[in-house]
XYZ file of C-alpha atoms in Angstrom:
522
model
C 16.156 -20.494 -1.037
C 14.875 -17.696 1.182
C 15.015 -14.129 -0.072
C 16.500 -11.231 1.966
C 13.966 -9.555 4.229
C 12.101 -6.825 2.413
C 9.722 -4.062 3.357
C 6.411 -4.221 1.482
C 6.243 -7.730 2.604
C 4.060 -9.034 5.444
C 2.736 -12.373 4.368
C 2.438 -14.234 7.625
C -0.661 -14.474 9.780
C -1.290 -11.197 11.671
C -3.679 -11.326 14.571
C -3.218 -7.866 16.030
C -3.541 -5.778 12.806
C -5.467 -2.512 12.934
C -9.049 -2.647 11.734
C -8.272 0.032 9.217
C -6.547 -0.947 5.959
C -2.803 -0.404 6.581
C -0.620 0.490 3.651
C 2.952 -0.723 3.426
C 5.987 1.488 4.135
C 7.710 3.199 1.264
C 11.246 1.846 1.629
C 12.499 -1.249 -0.011
C 15.178 -3.457 1.399
C 17.204 -6.318 -0.172
C 17.888 -7.153 -3.797
C 15.051 -5.902 -6.054
C 14.027 -8.105 -8.947
C 10.732 -7.445 -10.723
C 9.252 -9.006 -13.830
C 6.901 -8.296 -16.678
C 5.372 -11.574 -17.899
C 3.023 -11.067 -20.807
C 1.541 -13.898 -22.871
C 2.424 -13.784 -26.601
C -1.202 -14.553 -27.455
C -1.383 -11.036 -28.709
C 0.675 -7.809 -29.298
C 1.693 -5.380 -26.608
C -1.034 -2.742 -25.847
C -1.175 0.217 -23.544
C -2.283 -1.715 -20.576
C 0.618 -4.042 -20.885
C 3.103 -1.217 -21.523
C 1.868 0.511 -18.311
C 2.514 -2.639 -16.233
C 5.979 -2.981 -17.760
C 6.714 0.645 -17.143
C 5.859 0.488 -13.438
C 7.953 -2.540 -13.028
C 10.827 -0.917 -14.879
C 10.632 2.289 -12.850
C 10.480 0.291 -9.646
C 13.608 -1.601 -10.549
C 15.466 1.543 -11.549
C 14.339 3.454 -8.452
C 15.787 0.839 -6.185
C 18.841 -0.316 -8.187
C 17.264 -3.656 -9.157
C 16.708 -5.757 -12.268
C 13.753 -5.711 -14.621
C 13.135 -9.109 -16.061
C 11.038 -10.035 -19.157
C 9.460 -13.457 -19.165
C 7.162 -14.791 -21.907
C 4.411 -16.993 -20.703
C 3.858 -19.020 -23.782
C 2.335 -22.189 -22.388
C -1.121 -21.517 -23.958
C -0.039 -23.082 -27.156
C -3.405 -22.952 -28.907
C -3.604 -19.144 -28.657
C -0.092 -18.157 -29.627
C 0.137 -15.458 -32.338
C 2.986 -15.719 -34.680
C 5.457 -12.789 -34.330
C 3.872 -11.561 -31.056
C 6.811 -12.653 -28.875
C 9.332 -10.840 -31.016
C 7.099 -7.777 -31.275
C 6.661 -7.546 -27.479
C 10.475 -7.276 -27.060
C 10.703 -4.867 -30.038
C 8.061 -2.602 -28.523
C 9.546 -2.530 -24.989
C 12.914 -1.532 -26.483
C 11.290 1.128 -28.709
C 9.355 2.436 -25.685
C 12.539 2.920 -23.796
C 11.827 0.294 -21.033
C 14.319 -2.402 -22.092
C 14.466 -5.479 -19.911
C 17.783 -6.228 -18.100
C 17.096 -9.989 -18.618
C 14.895 -11.798 -21.126
C 14.674 -14.137 -24.097
C 16.621 -11.844 -26.331
C 19.063 -10.475 -23.774
C 19.592 -13.581 -21.807
C 20.598 -13.673 -18.087
C 21.568 -15.972 -15.264
C 18.038 -17.222 -14.546
C 16.796 -18.321 -17.940
C 15.340 -19.652 -20.063
C 12.897 -16.809 -20.173
C 10.378 -18.699 -22.268
C 8.033 -20.854 -20.221
C 7.802 -23.416 -22.936
C 11.521 -24.208 -22.332
C 11.010 -24.684 -18.622
C 8.508 -27.583 -18.685
C 10.701 -29.984 -16.699
C 10.623 -27.524 -13.871
C 6.886 -27.388 -13.739
C 6.532 -31.131 -13.952
C 8.935 -31.600 -11.117
C 7.222 -29.130 -8.927
C 3.769 -30.604 -9.661
C 5.075 -34.015 -8.767
C 6.360 -32.573 -5.523
C 2.936 -31.221 -4.674
C 1.318 -34.588 -5.545
C 3.814 -36.476 -3.316
C 3.261 -34.131 -0.395
C -0.559 -34.522 -0.673
C -1.075 -30.907 -1.893
C -2.105 -31.860 -5.371
C -3.775 -34.848 -7.078
C -4.446 -36.415 -10.393
C -7.768 -35.718 -11.907
C -9.313 -37.935 -14.491
C -12.619 -36.175 -15.085
C -13.515 -35.927 -18.759
C -14.258 -32.651 -20.497
C -17.788 -33.845 -20.923
C -18.317 -34.253 -17.233
C -16.788 -30.824 -16.571
C -19.052 -29.256 -19.100
C -22.142 -30.981 -17.456
C -21.061 -29.537 -14.088
C -20.809 -26.065 -15.592
C -24.223 -26.250 -17.275
C -25.884 -27.535 -14.045
C -24.421 -24.784 -11.971
C -25.570 -22.112 -14.454
C -29.051 -23.696 -14.659
C -29.271 -23.333 -10.904
C -27.915 -19.845 -10.829
C -24.579 -20.828 -9.206
C -21.017 -19.966 -10.134
C -19.514 -22.901 -12.079
C -16.843 -24.666 -10.092
C -15.189 -28.150 -10.067
C -16.635 -30.344 -7.348
C -13.247 -31.763 -6.332
C -14.462 -35.348 -7.123
C -11.016 -36.845 -7.920
C -9.586 -35.370 -4.625
C -11.130 -38.485 -2.924
C -9.750 -41.228 -5.197
C -7.830 -44.033 -3.390
C -4.218 -44.553 -4.274
C -5.017 -47.927 -5.980
C -7.625 -46.160 -8.147
C -5.161 -43.549 -9.230
C -2.502 -46.118 -10.029
C -4.889 -48.149 -12.122
C -6.119 -45.168 -14.104
C -2.576 -43.990 -14.761
C -1.568 -47.433 -15.857
C -4.501 -47.493 -18.249
C -3.245 -44.242 -19.807
C -6.477 -42.378 -18.996
C -6.041 -38.620 -19.885
C -5.627 -36.600 -16.698
C -4.668 -33.205 -15.325
C -3.078 -32.366 -11.895
C -5.143 -30.125 -9.557
C -3.948 -28.255 -6.521
C -5.781 -28.885 -3.265
C -7.198 -25.646 -1.899
C -7.452 -25.399 1.728
C -9.731 -23.124 3.754
C -8.572 -20.586 6.313
C -6.422 -18.525 3.911
C -4.063 -16.102 5.776
C -4.302 -12.406 4.940
C -1.443 -10.820 3.043
C -0.375 -7.144 2.887
C -0.580 -5.843 -0.611
C 1.703 -2.830 -1.533
C -1.261 -0.968 -2.893
C -4.546 -2.450 -1.511
C -3.290 -3.087 2.031
C -4.450 -6.094 4.077
C -6.258 -8.511 1.713
C -7.781 -11.984 2.141
C -9.823 -14.111 -0.241
C -10.852 -17.592 1.005
C -10.769 -19.065 -2.535
C -11.607 -22.623 -1.373
C -15.116 -21.254 -0.427
C -15.896 -20.069 -3.975
C -13.660 -22.135 -6.338
C -12.993 -25.774 -7.064
C -9.404 -27.118 -6.967
C -7.557 -25.442 -9.802
C -5.653 -27.286 -12.608
C -1.983 -26.725 -12.352
C -0.793 -29.192 -15.117
C -3.048 -29.523 -18.118
C -3.616 -32.779 -20.088
C -1.116 -31.688 -22.682
C 1.541 -31.532 -20.012
C 1.765 -27.799 -20.025
C 1.290 -25.774 -16.763
C -1.477 -23.303 -16.118
C -0.631 -19.759 -15.132
C -1.252 -20.441 -11.440
C 1.567 -22.941 -11.179
C 4.037 -21.521 -13.883
C 4.141 -18.062 -12.457
C 4.982 -19.002 -8.869
C 7.598 -21.598 -10.038
C 9.224 -18.995 -12.238
C 9.031 -16.161 -9.818
C 10.647 -18.479 -7.183
C 13.552 -19.756 -9.359
C 14.138 -16.354 -10.922
C 14.359 -14.813 -7.438
C 11.632 -12.240 -8.128
C 11.391 -10.046 -5.041
C 8.293 -7.993 -5.882
C 5.332 -8.729 -8.180
C 3.685 -5.720 -9.657
C 0.707 -6.744 -11.832
C -2.834 -5.751 -12.631
C -5.481 -5.677 -9.906
C -7.387 -8.373 -11.839
C -4.970 -10.816 -10.273
C -5.663 -9.666 -6.681
C -8.142 -12.432 -5.843
C -5.848 -15.126 -7.273
C -2.962 -14.084 -5.021
C -4.470 -15.952 -2.016
C -4.447 -19.147 -4.205
C -0.875 -18.490 -5.208
C 0.156 -17.954 -1.498
C -1.316 -21.356 -0.706
C 0.924 -22.900 -3.310
C 4.018 -21.056 -1.925
C 3.169 -22.399 1.533
C 2.645 -25.934 0.259
C 6.066 -25.836 -1.408
C 7.774 -24.228 1.597
C 8.884 -21.263 -0.449
C 9.012 -17.650 0.680
C 6.709 -15.571 -1.587
C 7.610 -12.245 -3.155
C 5.886 -8.955 -2.045
C 2.803 -8.340 -4.140
C 1.496 -4.991 -5.456
C -1.664 -4.919 -7.618
C -1.918 -1.880 -10.022
C -5.303 -0.345 -10.444
C -6.733 -0.815 -13.843
C -6.129 1.409 -16.826
C -9.605 2.504 -18.095
C -10.980 4.698 -20.790
C -11.836 8.327 -19.712
C -15.515 7.260 -19.431
C -14.629 4.547 -16.957
C -15.081 1.659 -19.457
C -12.564 -1.091 -19.720
C -9.645 -0.589 -22.005
C -10.173 -3.429 -24.434
C -7.775 -5.224 -26.766
C -10.456 -5.019 -29.318
C -9.725 -1.362 -29.642
C -7.322 -1.488 -32.461
C -5.742 1.893 -31.550
C -4.423 0.800 -28.199
C -1.661 -1.488 -29.520
C 1.826 0.047 -29.249
C 2.598 -0.764 -32.902
C -0.325 1.515 -33.917
C 0.955 4.381 -31.878
C 4.424 3.979 -33.381
C 2.942 3.817 -36.878
C 1.057 7.090 -36.300
C 4.108 8.967 -35.299
C 3.564 8.912 -31.523
C 6.757 9.244 -29.568
C 7.509 6.630 -26.809
C 8.124 9.301 -24.284
C 4.552 10.658 -24.854
C 3.033 7.266 -24.229
C 5.022 6.788 -21.014
C 4.065 10.209 -19.860
C 0.373 9.938 -20.487
C -0.003 6.548 -18.902
C 1.649 7.713 -15.778
C 0.005 11.155 -15.802
C -3.483 9.570 -15.654
C -2.532 7.287 -12.809
C -0.725 7.606 -9.467
C 2.528 6.812 -7.759
C 4.364 10.095 -8.441
C 5.184 13.168 -6.426
C 3.917 15.509 -9.269
C 1.425 15.191 -12.022
C 2.684 17.403 -14.731
C 2.933 16.869 -18.534
C 6.303 16.547 -20.223
C 8.066 14.200 -17.824
C 10.741 11.985 -19.290
C 11.772 8.552 -17.971
C 14.557 9.830 -15.638
C 12.068 12.247 -14.079
C 9.475 9.475 -13.719
C 11.986 7.409 -11.852
C 13.144 10.186 -9.525
C 9.471 11.231 -8.770
C 8.166 7.665 -8.248
C 7.054 6.488 -4.897
C 5.133 3.175 -4.447
C 3.349 4.541 -1.294
C 1.634 7.085 -3.589
C -0.067 4.496 -5.824
C -3.739 4.686 -5.090
C -6.485 2.039 -5.571
C -8.417 4.291 -7.974
C -8.570 3.244 -11.646
C -6.437 5.294 -13.963
C -8.728 7.114 -16.520
C -6.907 7.429 -19.798
C -7.882 10.321 -22.055
C -6.279 9.543 -25.447
C -7.741 12.886 -26.868
C -4.838 14.529 -24.941
C -2.140 12.381 -26.574
C -1.422 14.842 -29.397
C -0.683 17.498 -26.705
C 1.679 15.124 -24.916
C 3.425 14.342 -28.231
C 3.668 17.987 -29.052
C 5.599 18.542 -25.794
C 7.935 15.671 -26.235
C 8.577 16.406 -29.918
C 9.704 19.861 -28.806
C 12.071 18.206 -26.248
C 13.583 16.146 -29.025
C 14.079 19.050 -31.366
C 15.869 20.947 -28.604
C 18.249 18.039 -28.008
C 21.058 18.040 -30.546
C 21.471 14.281 -30.845
C 17.743 13.525 -30.949
C 17.121 16.355 -33.417
C 19.656 14.647 -35.769
C 17.590 11.488 -35.496
C 14.412 13.433 -36.455
C 16.130 14.954 -39.365
C 17.131 11.588 -40.753
C 13.683 10.158 -40.087
C 12.084 13.137 -41.869
C 14.414 12.989 -44.831
C 13.226 9.416 -45.534
C 9.532 10.272 -45.184
C 9.819 13.405 -47.373
C 11.348 11.295 -50.236
C 8.802 8.638 -49.792
C 5.766 11.048 -49.710
C 6.664 13.503 -52.373
C 9.149 11.520 -54.669
C 9.411 13.246 -57.923
C 7.547 16.379 -56.774
C 10.708 17.567 -55.005
C 12.219 20.133 -57.464
C 15.220 21.151 -55.380
C 17.459 18.736 -53.367
C 18.139 21.596 -51.027
C 14.972 20.662 -49.054
C 16.500 17.377 -48.060
C 19.584 18.913 -46.549
C 20.116 18.631 -42.813
C 20.399 22.435 -42.220
C 17.121 23.067 -44.057
C 15.090 20.363 -42.147
C 16.639 21.393 -38.884
C 15.552 25.001 -39.535
C 12.023 23.881 -40.249
C 11.906 21.858 -37.052
C 13.289 24.641 -34.990
C 10.584 27.018 -36.268
C 7.714 24.596 -36.060
C 8.576 23.099 -32.642
C 5.720 23.674 -30.214
C 3.283 24.056 -33.107
C 3.169 20.402 -34.431
C 2.200 17.293 -32.638
C 4.133 14.813 -34.826
C 6.602 14.725 -37.768
C 3.733 13.323 -39.967
C 2.042 16.780 -39.828
C 4.916 18.102 -41.911
C 4.025 15.742 -44.731
C 0.428 16.914 -44.973
C -0.756 19.354 -47.687
C -0.613 22.224 -45.183
C 3.238 21.921 -45.168
C 3.866 20.507 -48.622
C 5.162 23.986 -49.724
C 8.235 23.282 -47.631
C 9.281 20.356 -49.915
C 7.420 21.060 -53.260
C 7.159 24.347 -55.102
C 3.505 25.472 -55.308
C 1.520 26.382 -58.402
C -0.880 29.333 -58.698
C -2.568 31.286 -61.492
C -2.599 34.796 -62.717
C -6.238 35.052 -61.950
C -5.538 34.274 -58.217
C -2.937 36.938 -58.238
C -5.083 39.554 -59.953
C -7.909 38.866 -57.509
C -5.643 40.089 -54.612
C -3.880 43.189 -56.063
C -2.953 45.000 -59.258
C 0.461 45.813 -57.611
C 1.815 42.211 -57.624
C 4.871 43.041 -59.682
C 5.695 46.049 -57.602
C 5.334 44.007 -54.360
C 7.449 41.181 -55.859
C 10.248 43.607 -56.712
C 10.234 45.079 -53.238
C 10.536 41.491 -51.696
C 13.467 40.657 -54.000
C 15.192 43.897 -53.019
C 14.573 43.233 -49.299
C 15.995 39.731 -49.464
C 19.028 40.983 -51.360
C 19.714 43.446 -48.608
C 19.297 41.022 -45.751
C 21.708 38.399 -47.105
C 21.797 34.748 -46.219
C 20.704 35.039 -42.594
C 17.012 35.830 -42.122
C 15.746 36.589 -38.565
C 12.065 36.030 -37.795
C 11.489 39.274 -35.814
C 13.483 41.439 -38.103
C 11.679 40.028 -41.183
C 8.259 40.559 -39.593
C 9.086 44.223 -39.147
C 10.561 44.526 -42.644
C 7.343 43.142 -44.165
C 5.237 45.692 -42.293
C 7.471 48.490 -43.630
C 7.359 47.017 -47.194
C 3.458 46.914 -47.131
C 3.466 50.608 -46.498
C 5.272 51.186 -49.903
C 2.231 50.083 -51.972
C -0.284 52.663 -53.439
C -3.589 50.861 -52.935
C -2.882 47.470 -51.480
C -3.467 47.066 -47.805
C -1.075 45.111 -45.534
C -3.534 42.159 -45.399
C -3.583 41.716 -49.183
C 0.181 41.975 -49.421
C 0.533 39.140 -46.949
C -2.095 37.039 -48.854
C -0.148 37.656 -52.065
C 3.059 36.607 -50.581
C 1.520 33.604 -48.885
C 0.153 32.515 -52.201
C 3.480 32.954 -54.038
C 5.486 31.137 -51.284
C 3.107 28.275 -50.468
C 0.049 28.339 -52.799
C -2.163 28.407 -49.673
C -4.446 30.804 -47.978
C -3.611 29.780 -44.423
C -0.620 28.589 -42.557
C 2.339 29.923 -40.568
C 3.140 33.624 -40.720
C 4.657 34.814 -44.065
C 7.783 35.797 -42.121
C 8.231 32.225 -40.764
C 7.635 30.807 -44.232
C 10.324 32.923 -45.577
C 12.853 31.999 -42.826
C 12.025 28.367 -43.432
C 12.490 28.469 -47.183
C 15.638 30.645 -47.080
C 16.783 33.439 -49.446
C 17.439 31.315 -52.508
C 14.147 29.666 -52.491
C 12.200 32.905 -51.751
C 14.016 34.352 -54.837
C 12.940 31.470 -56.966
C 9.273 31.619 -55.920
C 8.971 35.445 -56.189
C 10.560 35.385 -59.630
C 7.813 32.830 -60.570
C 5.261 35.342 -59.259
C 6.703 38.063 -61.556
C 6.499 35.703 -64.499
C 2.923 34.872 -63.831
C 2.159 38.546 -63.539
C 4.019 39.238 -66.852
C 2.226 36.506 -68.794
C -1.318 37.365 -67.574
């Protein structure tokens, strides 16, 4: 089946192309179907999320479909739970597939292990047309070829020996049940193709590689066959994948030609690298999406930072949400330069997006529920008043601290424990600050009584300045230190006025009364 004509696609031989690399146009025609096809041999990491994100944005920009396909044919390397986790993390990140193993769709199954008959059928078609052949070389022979090549300083490659077997020889070996693979016959004279990002590209793979395996001895396909078969039958219109696959694309196009299929348009995304230019490695435990989620990073912050460090958008500002990323996206703006990821900036991205959530009524409710559970789990029996778990109390804390904290987890640290657990302090600590503690405490109780239930931050700041002037010998700074000690048990933190607004009149009274008791007993 041929696809509708699409821009970004110029995959036939071009003889009169300009010498300079020509980029594709920025319009897309026809039905857009893109896919993210990870292998569940590991869990989703930042590089994979970025590839999925660009595919998702591309699909939504052009009213198309985003397909998740799990390439699980490397059975020896499958990681238990990885397939389910990949789907979980995509949904958590806010880039859910329109079709996939969990969601289903018209072009399933979406697990390659459930599509083996299709690959076998296609491989047989290639053999019958003379574009592929049975290879009976043992693993020992292949290993010797590899060692000999390395000994002579050459790149290891298969010598295409079985390509020259006679039909009778092949039939005899098959009849004897000799283990075999199927290899695709690479041809020289590869035609150039126009990549959406890298422009005109051509790699004559037959000059540097031996014929690749397309069906392994265990009957499972290799990536090279399975991905083109699935892209064809799933009607994928555009393939956006990492630039490490750019060289292989010429090989894949030879397979498309051998099968008489029209290929999709290809766009190879530049690599996501560490800020020092080194490769982003899966061995870095902190690049897995599960780790970010566990550490309190918001999905919006991850999407923002991975696009902010790359290209493809009309602006490059912090704080963009998915709808803004979609509206600002333009494939023609994707450059070939590697995207340098500075994870040291992630807390700042998270701070901005946490503030967005606090300011959104529905999302703020979700934050409150999340924080309620975390507070109970962290402080358990230390909570002396159930009021701190009430929605209005937590929401007030979030509104006052938004823009100051980078994650909810900060509110569970000792710096903010006073919000949930009443502090302890000694008479000696009080006496070291001022001999007027009782007088100051009485002034605060009077002030709170006059202000009533609603405390306003600016008004309270002015009130405290006025209050400090009513002491005989204690300076304003010591008054604030005393109140901070009584309210939080700390020497540093938010302003005393903000602490008081967070805690509310009833809790302020309770803690200042305790200050008076400590003064009276010392």
